[in-house]
Coordinates of N, CA and C in Angstrom, one line a residue:
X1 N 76.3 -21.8 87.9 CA 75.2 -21.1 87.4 C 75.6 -19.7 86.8
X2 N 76.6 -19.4 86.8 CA 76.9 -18.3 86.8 C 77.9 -18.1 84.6
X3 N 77.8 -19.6 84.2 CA 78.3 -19.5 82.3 C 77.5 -18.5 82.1
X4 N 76.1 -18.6 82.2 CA 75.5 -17.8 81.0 C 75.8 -16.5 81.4
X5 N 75.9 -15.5 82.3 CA 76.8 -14.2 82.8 C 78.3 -13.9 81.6
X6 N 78.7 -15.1 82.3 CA 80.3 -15.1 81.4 C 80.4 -15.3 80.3
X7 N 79.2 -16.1 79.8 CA 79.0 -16.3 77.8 C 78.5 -15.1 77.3
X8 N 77.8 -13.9 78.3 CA 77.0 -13.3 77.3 C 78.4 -12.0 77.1
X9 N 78.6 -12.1 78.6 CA 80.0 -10.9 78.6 C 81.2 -11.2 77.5
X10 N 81.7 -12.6 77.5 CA 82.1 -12.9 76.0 C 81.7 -12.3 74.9
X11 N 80.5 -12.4 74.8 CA 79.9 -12.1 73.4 C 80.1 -10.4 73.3
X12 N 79.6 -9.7 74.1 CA 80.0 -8.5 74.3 C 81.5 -7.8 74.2
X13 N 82.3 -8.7 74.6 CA 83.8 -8.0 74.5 C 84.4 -8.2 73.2
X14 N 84.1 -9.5 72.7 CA 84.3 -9.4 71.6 C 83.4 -8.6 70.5
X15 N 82.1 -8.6 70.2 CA 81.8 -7.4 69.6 C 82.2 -6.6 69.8
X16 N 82.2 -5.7 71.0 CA 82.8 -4.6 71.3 C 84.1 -4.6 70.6
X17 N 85.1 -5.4 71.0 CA 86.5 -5.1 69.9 C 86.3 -4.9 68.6
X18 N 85.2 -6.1 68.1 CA 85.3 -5.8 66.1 C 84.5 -4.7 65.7
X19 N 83.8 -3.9 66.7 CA 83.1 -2.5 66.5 C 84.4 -1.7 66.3
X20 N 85.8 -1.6 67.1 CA 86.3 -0.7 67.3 C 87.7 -0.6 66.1
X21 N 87.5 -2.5 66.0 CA 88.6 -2.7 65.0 C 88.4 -2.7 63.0
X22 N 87.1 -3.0 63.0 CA 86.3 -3.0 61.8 C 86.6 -1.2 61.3
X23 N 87.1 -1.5 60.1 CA 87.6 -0.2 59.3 C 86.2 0.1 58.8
X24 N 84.6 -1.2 58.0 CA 83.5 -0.5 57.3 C 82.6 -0.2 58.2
X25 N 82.0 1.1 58.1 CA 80.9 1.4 59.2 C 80.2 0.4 59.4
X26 N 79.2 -0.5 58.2 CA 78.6 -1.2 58.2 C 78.4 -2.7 59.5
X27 N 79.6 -3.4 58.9 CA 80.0 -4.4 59.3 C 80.2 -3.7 61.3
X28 N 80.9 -2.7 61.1 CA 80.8 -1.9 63.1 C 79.6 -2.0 63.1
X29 N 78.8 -1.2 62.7 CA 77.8 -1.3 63.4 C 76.7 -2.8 63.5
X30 N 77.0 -4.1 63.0 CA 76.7 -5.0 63.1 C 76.6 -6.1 64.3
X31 N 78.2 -5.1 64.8 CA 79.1 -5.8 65.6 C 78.4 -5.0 66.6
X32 N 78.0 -3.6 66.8 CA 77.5 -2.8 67.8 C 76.3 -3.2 68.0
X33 N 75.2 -3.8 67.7 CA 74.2 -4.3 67.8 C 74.2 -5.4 68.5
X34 N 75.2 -6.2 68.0 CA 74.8 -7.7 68.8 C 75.8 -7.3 70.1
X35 N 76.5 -6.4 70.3 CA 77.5 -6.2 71.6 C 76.2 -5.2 72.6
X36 N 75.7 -4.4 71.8 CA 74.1 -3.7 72.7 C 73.1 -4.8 73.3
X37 N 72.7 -5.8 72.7 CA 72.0 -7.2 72.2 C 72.4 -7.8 73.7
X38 N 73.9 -8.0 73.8 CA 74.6 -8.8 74.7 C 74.6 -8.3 76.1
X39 N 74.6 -7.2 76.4 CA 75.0 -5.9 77.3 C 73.1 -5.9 77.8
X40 N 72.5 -5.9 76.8 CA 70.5 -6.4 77.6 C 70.8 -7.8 78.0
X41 N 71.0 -8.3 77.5 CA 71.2 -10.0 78.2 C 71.6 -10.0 79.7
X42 N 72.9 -9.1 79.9 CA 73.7 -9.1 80.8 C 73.0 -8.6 82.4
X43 N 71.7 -7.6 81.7 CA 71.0 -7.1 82.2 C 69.8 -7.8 82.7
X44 N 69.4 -8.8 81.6 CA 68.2 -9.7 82.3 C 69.0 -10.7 83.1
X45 N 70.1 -10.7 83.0 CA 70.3 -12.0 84.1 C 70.5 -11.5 84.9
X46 N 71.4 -10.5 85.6 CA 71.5 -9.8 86.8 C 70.0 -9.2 87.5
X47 N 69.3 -9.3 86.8 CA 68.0 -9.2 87.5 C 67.2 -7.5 87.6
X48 N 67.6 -7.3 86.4 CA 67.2 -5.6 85.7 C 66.5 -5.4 84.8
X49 N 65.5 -6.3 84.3 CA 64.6 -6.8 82.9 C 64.2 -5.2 82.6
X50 N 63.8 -4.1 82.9 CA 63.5 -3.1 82.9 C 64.5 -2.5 82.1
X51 N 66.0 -2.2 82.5 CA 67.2 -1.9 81.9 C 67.3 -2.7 80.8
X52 N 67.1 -4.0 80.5 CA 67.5 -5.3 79.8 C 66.3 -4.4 78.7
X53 N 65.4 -4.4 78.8 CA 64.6 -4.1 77.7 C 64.5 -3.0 77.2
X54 N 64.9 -1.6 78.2 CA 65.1 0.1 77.3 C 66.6 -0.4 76.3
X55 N 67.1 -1.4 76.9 CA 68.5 -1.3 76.1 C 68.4 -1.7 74.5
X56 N 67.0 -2.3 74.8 CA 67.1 -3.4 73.5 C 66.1 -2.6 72.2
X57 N 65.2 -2.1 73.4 CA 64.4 -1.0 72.5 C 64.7 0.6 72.3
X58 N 65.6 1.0 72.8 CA 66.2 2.7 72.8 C 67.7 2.0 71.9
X59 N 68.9 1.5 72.5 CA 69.8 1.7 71.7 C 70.1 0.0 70.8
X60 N 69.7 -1.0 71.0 CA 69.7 -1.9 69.8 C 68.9 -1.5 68.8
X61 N 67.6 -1.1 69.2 CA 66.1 -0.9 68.1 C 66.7 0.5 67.6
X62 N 66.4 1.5 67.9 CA 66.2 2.8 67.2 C 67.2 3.3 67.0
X63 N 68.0 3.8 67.5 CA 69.2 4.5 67.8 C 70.3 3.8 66.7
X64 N 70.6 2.0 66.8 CA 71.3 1.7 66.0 C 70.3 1.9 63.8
X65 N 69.3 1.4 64.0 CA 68.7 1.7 63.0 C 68.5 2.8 62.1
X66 N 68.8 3.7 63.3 CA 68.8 5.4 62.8 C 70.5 5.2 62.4
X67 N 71.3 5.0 63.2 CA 72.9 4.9 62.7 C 73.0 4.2 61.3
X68 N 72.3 2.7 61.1 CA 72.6 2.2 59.7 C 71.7 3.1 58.5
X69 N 70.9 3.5 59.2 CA 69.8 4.3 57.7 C 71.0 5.6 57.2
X70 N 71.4 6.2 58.6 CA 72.6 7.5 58.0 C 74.0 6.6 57.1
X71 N 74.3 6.0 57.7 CA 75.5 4.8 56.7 C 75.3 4.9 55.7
X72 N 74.2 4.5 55.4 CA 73.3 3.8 53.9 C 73.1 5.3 53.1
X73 N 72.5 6.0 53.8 CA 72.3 7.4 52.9 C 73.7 8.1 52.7
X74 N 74.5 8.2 53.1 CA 75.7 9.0 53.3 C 76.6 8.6 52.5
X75 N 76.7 7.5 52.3 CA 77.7 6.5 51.0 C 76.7 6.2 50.0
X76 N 76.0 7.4 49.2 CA 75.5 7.6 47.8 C 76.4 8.0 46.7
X77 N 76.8 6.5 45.7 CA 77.2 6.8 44.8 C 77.7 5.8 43.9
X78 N 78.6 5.9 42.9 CA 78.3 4.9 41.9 C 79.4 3.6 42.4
X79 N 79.9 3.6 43.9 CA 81.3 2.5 44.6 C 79.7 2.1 45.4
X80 N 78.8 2.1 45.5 CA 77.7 1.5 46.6 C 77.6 0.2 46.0
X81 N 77.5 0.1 45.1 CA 77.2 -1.2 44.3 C 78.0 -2.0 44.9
X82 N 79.1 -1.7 44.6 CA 80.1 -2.6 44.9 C 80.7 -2.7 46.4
X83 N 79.8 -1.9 47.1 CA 80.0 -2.3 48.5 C 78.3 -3.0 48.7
X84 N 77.9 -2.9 48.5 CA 76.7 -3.9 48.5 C 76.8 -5.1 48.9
X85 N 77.2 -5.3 47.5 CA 77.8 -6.8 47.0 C 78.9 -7.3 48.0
X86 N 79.6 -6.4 48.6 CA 80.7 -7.2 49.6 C 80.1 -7.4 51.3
X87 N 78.9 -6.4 51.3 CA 78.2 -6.9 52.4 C 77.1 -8.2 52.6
X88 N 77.4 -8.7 50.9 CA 76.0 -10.0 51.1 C 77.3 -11.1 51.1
X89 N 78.4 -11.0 51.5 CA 79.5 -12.0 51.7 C 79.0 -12.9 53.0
X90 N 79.8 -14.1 52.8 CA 79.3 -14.5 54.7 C 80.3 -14.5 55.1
X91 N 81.5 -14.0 54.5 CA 82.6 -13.5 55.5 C 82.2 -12.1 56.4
X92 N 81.2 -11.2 56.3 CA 80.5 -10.3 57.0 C 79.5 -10.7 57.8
X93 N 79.0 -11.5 58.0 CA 78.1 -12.1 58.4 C 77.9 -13.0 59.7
X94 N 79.6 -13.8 59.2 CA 80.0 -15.0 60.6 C 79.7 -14.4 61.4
X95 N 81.1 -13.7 62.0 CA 80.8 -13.1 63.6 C 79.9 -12.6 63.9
X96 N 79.2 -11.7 63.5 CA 77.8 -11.3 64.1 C 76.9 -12.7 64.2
X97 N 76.6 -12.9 63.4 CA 75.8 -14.3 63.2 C 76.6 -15.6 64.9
X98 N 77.7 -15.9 64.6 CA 78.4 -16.6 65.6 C 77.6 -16.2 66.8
X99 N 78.2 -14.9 67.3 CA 77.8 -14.3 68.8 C 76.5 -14.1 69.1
X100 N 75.2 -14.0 67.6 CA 74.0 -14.1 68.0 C 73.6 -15.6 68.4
X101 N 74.3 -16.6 67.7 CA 74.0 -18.7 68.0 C 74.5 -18.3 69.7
X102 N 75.4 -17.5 70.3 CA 75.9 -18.0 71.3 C 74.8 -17.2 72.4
X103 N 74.1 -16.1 71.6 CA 73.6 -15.3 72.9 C 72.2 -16.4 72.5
X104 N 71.7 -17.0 71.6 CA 70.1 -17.6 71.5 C 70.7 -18.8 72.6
X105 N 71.5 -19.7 72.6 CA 72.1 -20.3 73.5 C 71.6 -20.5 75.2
X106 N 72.2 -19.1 75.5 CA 72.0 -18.7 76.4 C 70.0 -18.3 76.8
X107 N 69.7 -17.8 75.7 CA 68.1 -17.5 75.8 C 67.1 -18.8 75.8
X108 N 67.4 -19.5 75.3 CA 67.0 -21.1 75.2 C 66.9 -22.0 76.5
X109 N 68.6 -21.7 76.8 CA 68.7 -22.2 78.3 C 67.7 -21.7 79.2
X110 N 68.0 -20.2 79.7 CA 67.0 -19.7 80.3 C 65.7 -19.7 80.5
X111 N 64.9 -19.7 78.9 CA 63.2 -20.0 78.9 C 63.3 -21.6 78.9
X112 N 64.2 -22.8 78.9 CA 64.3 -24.0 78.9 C 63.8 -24.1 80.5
X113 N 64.7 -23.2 81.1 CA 64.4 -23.9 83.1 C 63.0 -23.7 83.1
X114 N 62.2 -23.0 82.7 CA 60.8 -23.0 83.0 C 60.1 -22.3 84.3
X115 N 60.8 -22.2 85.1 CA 60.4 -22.1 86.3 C 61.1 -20.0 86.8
X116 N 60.3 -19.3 87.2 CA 60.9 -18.0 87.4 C 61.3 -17.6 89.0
X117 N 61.3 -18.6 89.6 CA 61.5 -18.9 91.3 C 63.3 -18.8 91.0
X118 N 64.0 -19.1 89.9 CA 65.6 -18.8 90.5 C 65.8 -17.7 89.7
X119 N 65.3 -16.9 89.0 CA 65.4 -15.7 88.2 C 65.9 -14.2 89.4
X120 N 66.1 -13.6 89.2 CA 67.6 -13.2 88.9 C 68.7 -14.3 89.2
X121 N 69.7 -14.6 88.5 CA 70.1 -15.4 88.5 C 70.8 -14.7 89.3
X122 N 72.1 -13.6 89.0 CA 72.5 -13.2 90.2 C 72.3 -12.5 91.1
X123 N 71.2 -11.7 91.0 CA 70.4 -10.5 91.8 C 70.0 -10.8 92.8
X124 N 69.7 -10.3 94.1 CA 69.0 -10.4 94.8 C 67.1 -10.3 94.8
X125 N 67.2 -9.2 93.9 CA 65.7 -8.6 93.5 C 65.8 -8.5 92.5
X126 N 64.3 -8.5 91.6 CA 64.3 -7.7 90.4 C 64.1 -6.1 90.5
X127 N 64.6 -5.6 89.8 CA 64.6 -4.4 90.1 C 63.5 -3.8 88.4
X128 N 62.3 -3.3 89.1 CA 61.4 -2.7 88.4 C 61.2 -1.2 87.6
X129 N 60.6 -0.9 86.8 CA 60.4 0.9 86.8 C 60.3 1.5 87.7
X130 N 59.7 0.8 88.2 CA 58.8 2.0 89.4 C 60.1 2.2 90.6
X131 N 61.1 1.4 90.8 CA 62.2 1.5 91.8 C 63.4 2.3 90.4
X132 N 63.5 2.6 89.2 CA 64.6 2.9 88.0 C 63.8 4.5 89.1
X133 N 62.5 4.7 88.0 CA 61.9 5.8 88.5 C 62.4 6.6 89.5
X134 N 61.9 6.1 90.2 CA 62.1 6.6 91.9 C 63.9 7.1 92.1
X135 N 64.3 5.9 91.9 CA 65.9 6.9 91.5 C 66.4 7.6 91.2
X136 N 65.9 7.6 89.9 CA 66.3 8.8 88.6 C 65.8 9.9 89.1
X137 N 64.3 10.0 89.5 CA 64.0 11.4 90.3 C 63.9 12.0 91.6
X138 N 64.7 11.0 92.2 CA 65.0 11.6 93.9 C 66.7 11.5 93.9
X139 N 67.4 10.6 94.6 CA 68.7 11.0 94.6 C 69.6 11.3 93.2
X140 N 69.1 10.7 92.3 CA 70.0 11.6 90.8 C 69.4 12.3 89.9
X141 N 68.3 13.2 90.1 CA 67.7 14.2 90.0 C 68.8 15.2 89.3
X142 N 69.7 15.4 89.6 CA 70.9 16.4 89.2 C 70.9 15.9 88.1
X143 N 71.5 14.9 88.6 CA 72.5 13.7 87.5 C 71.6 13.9 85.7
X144 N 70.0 13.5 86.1 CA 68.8 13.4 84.9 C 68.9 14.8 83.8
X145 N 69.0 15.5 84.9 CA 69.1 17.5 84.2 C 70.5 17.7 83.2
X146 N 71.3 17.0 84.2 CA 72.5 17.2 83.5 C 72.6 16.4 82.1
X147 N 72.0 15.2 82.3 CA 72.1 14.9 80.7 C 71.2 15.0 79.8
X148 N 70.4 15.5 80.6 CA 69.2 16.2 79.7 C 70.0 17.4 78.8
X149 N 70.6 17.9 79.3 CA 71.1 19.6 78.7 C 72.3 19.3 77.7
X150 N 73.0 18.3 78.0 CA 73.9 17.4 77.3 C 73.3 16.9 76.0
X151 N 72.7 16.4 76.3 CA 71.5 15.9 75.1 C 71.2 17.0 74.1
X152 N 70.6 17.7 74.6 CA 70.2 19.0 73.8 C 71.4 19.8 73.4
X153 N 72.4 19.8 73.7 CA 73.4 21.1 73.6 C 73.9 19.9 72.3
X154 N 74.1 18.6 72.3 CA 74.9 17.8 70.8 C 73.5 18.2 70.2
X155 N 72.1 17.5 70.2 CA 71.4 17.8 70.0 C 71.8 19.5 68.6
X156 N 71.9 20.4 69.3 CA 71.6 22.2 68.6 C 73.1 21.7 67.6
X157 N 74.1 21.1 68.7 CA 75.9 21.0 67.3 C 75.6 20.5 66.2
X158 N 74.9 19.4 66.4 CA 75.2 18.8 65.7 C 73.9 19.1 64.4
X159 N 72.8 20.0 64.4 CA 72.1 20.6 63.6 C 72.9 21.7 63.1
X160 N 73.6 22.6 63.9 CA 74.3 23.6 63.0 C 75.9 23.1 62.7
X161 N 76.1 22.0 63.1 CA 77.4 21.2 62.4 C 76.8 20.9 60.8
X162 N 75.8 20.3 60.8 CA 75.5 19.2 59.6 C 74.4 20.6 58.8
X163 N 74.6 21.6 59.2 CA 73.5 22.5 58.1 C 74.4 23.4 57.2
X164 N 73.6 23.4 56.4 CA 74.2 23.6 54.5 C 73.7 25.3 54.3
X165 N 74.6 25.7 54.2 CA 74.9 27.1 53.7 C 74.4 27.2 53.0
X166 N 73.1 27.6 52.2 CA 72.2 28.1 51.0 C 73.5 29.0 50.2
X167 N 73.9 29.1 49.1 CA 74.4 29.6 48.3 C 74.0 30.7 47.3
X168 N 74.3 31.8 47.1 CA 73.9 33.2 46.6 C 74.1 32.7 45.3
X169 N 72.8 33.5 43.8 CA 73.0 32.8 42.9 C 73.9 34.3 42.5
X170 N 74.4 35.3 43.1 CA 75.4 36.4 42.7 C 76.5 35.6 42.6
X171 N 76.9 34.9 44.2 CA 78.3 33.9 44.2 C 78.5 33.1 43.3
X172 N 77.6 32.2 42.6 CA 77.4 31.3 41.5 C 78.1 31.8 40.4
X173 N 77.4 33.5 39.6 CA 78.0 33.7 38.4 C 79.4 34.2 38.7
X174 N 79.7 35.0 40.0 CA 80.9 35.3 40.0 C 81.9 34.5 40.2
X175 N 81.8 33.0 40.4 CA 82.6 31.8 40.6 C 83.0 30.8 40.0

């Protein structure tokens, strides 16, 4: 009982490697989706549907979306065409495509059993919000602050990393 654990973690290690080995952002981040994708899987089976699903809606859904929209805007120019055109290949396409056949697989099987009496498959409990909750704000309460401020401090860099120096139109004529 324990393949679908080990198929989804497959699917995950391997994305994870072609995220890290993949030279085009694009195609990475294709690979980082379905290895996010795989990593919530990993999560509903161990018996965490709560974690299984912020994962799928904070960093599969948004977070990656927001990554490929900056990709796409950032590589403005007259070579886009022709990277276009090499992302509508199905040489780009297999592996992601492959590891998503193997994680529906696994999702198939799962809503196949029908029955939610052996669910967590490995878990003892499901573990709900209201138990995430409760942790996050009593024993790691520190832990929450600290990456709250972490958050915010890339957050401020990375706004005055990526902000554009208005230009004097004095510097203009004298340059």
């Amino acid at each position: 009982m324990m393949w679908p654990f080990y198929l989804m973690a497959l699917v995950a290690i391997i994305s994870t490697i072609r995220v890290i080995t993949n030279s085009n952002p694009v195609h990475a981040l294709l690979s980082l989706i379905v290895s996010l994708l795989a990593v919530a899987g990993i999560f509903f089976i161990v018996g965490a549907p709560f974690a299984g699903a912020l994962e799928i809606i904070v960093y599969a859904g948004a977070i990656m979306v927001l990554f490929v929209f900056v990709v796409m805007m950032l590589n403005l120019g007259s070579h886009t065409v022709l990277q276009e055109k090499s992302w509508l290949t199905s040489e780009t396409w297999a592996w992601p495509t492959a590891m998503s056949v193997i994680m529906a697989v696994v999702l198939v099987w799962m809503i196949s059993k029908g029955n939610t009496e052996n669910l967590p498959l490995m878990g003892q409990e499901v573990i709900g919000p209201k138990a995430v909750g409760t942790a996050l704000f009593t024993q790691y309460l520190l832990l929450v602050e600290v990456a709250a401020m972490l958050l915010l401090a890339a957050l401020v860099a990375a706004y005055h990393l990526g902000k554009r120096v208005p230009v004097d139109e004095d510097q203009k004529e004298q340059g």
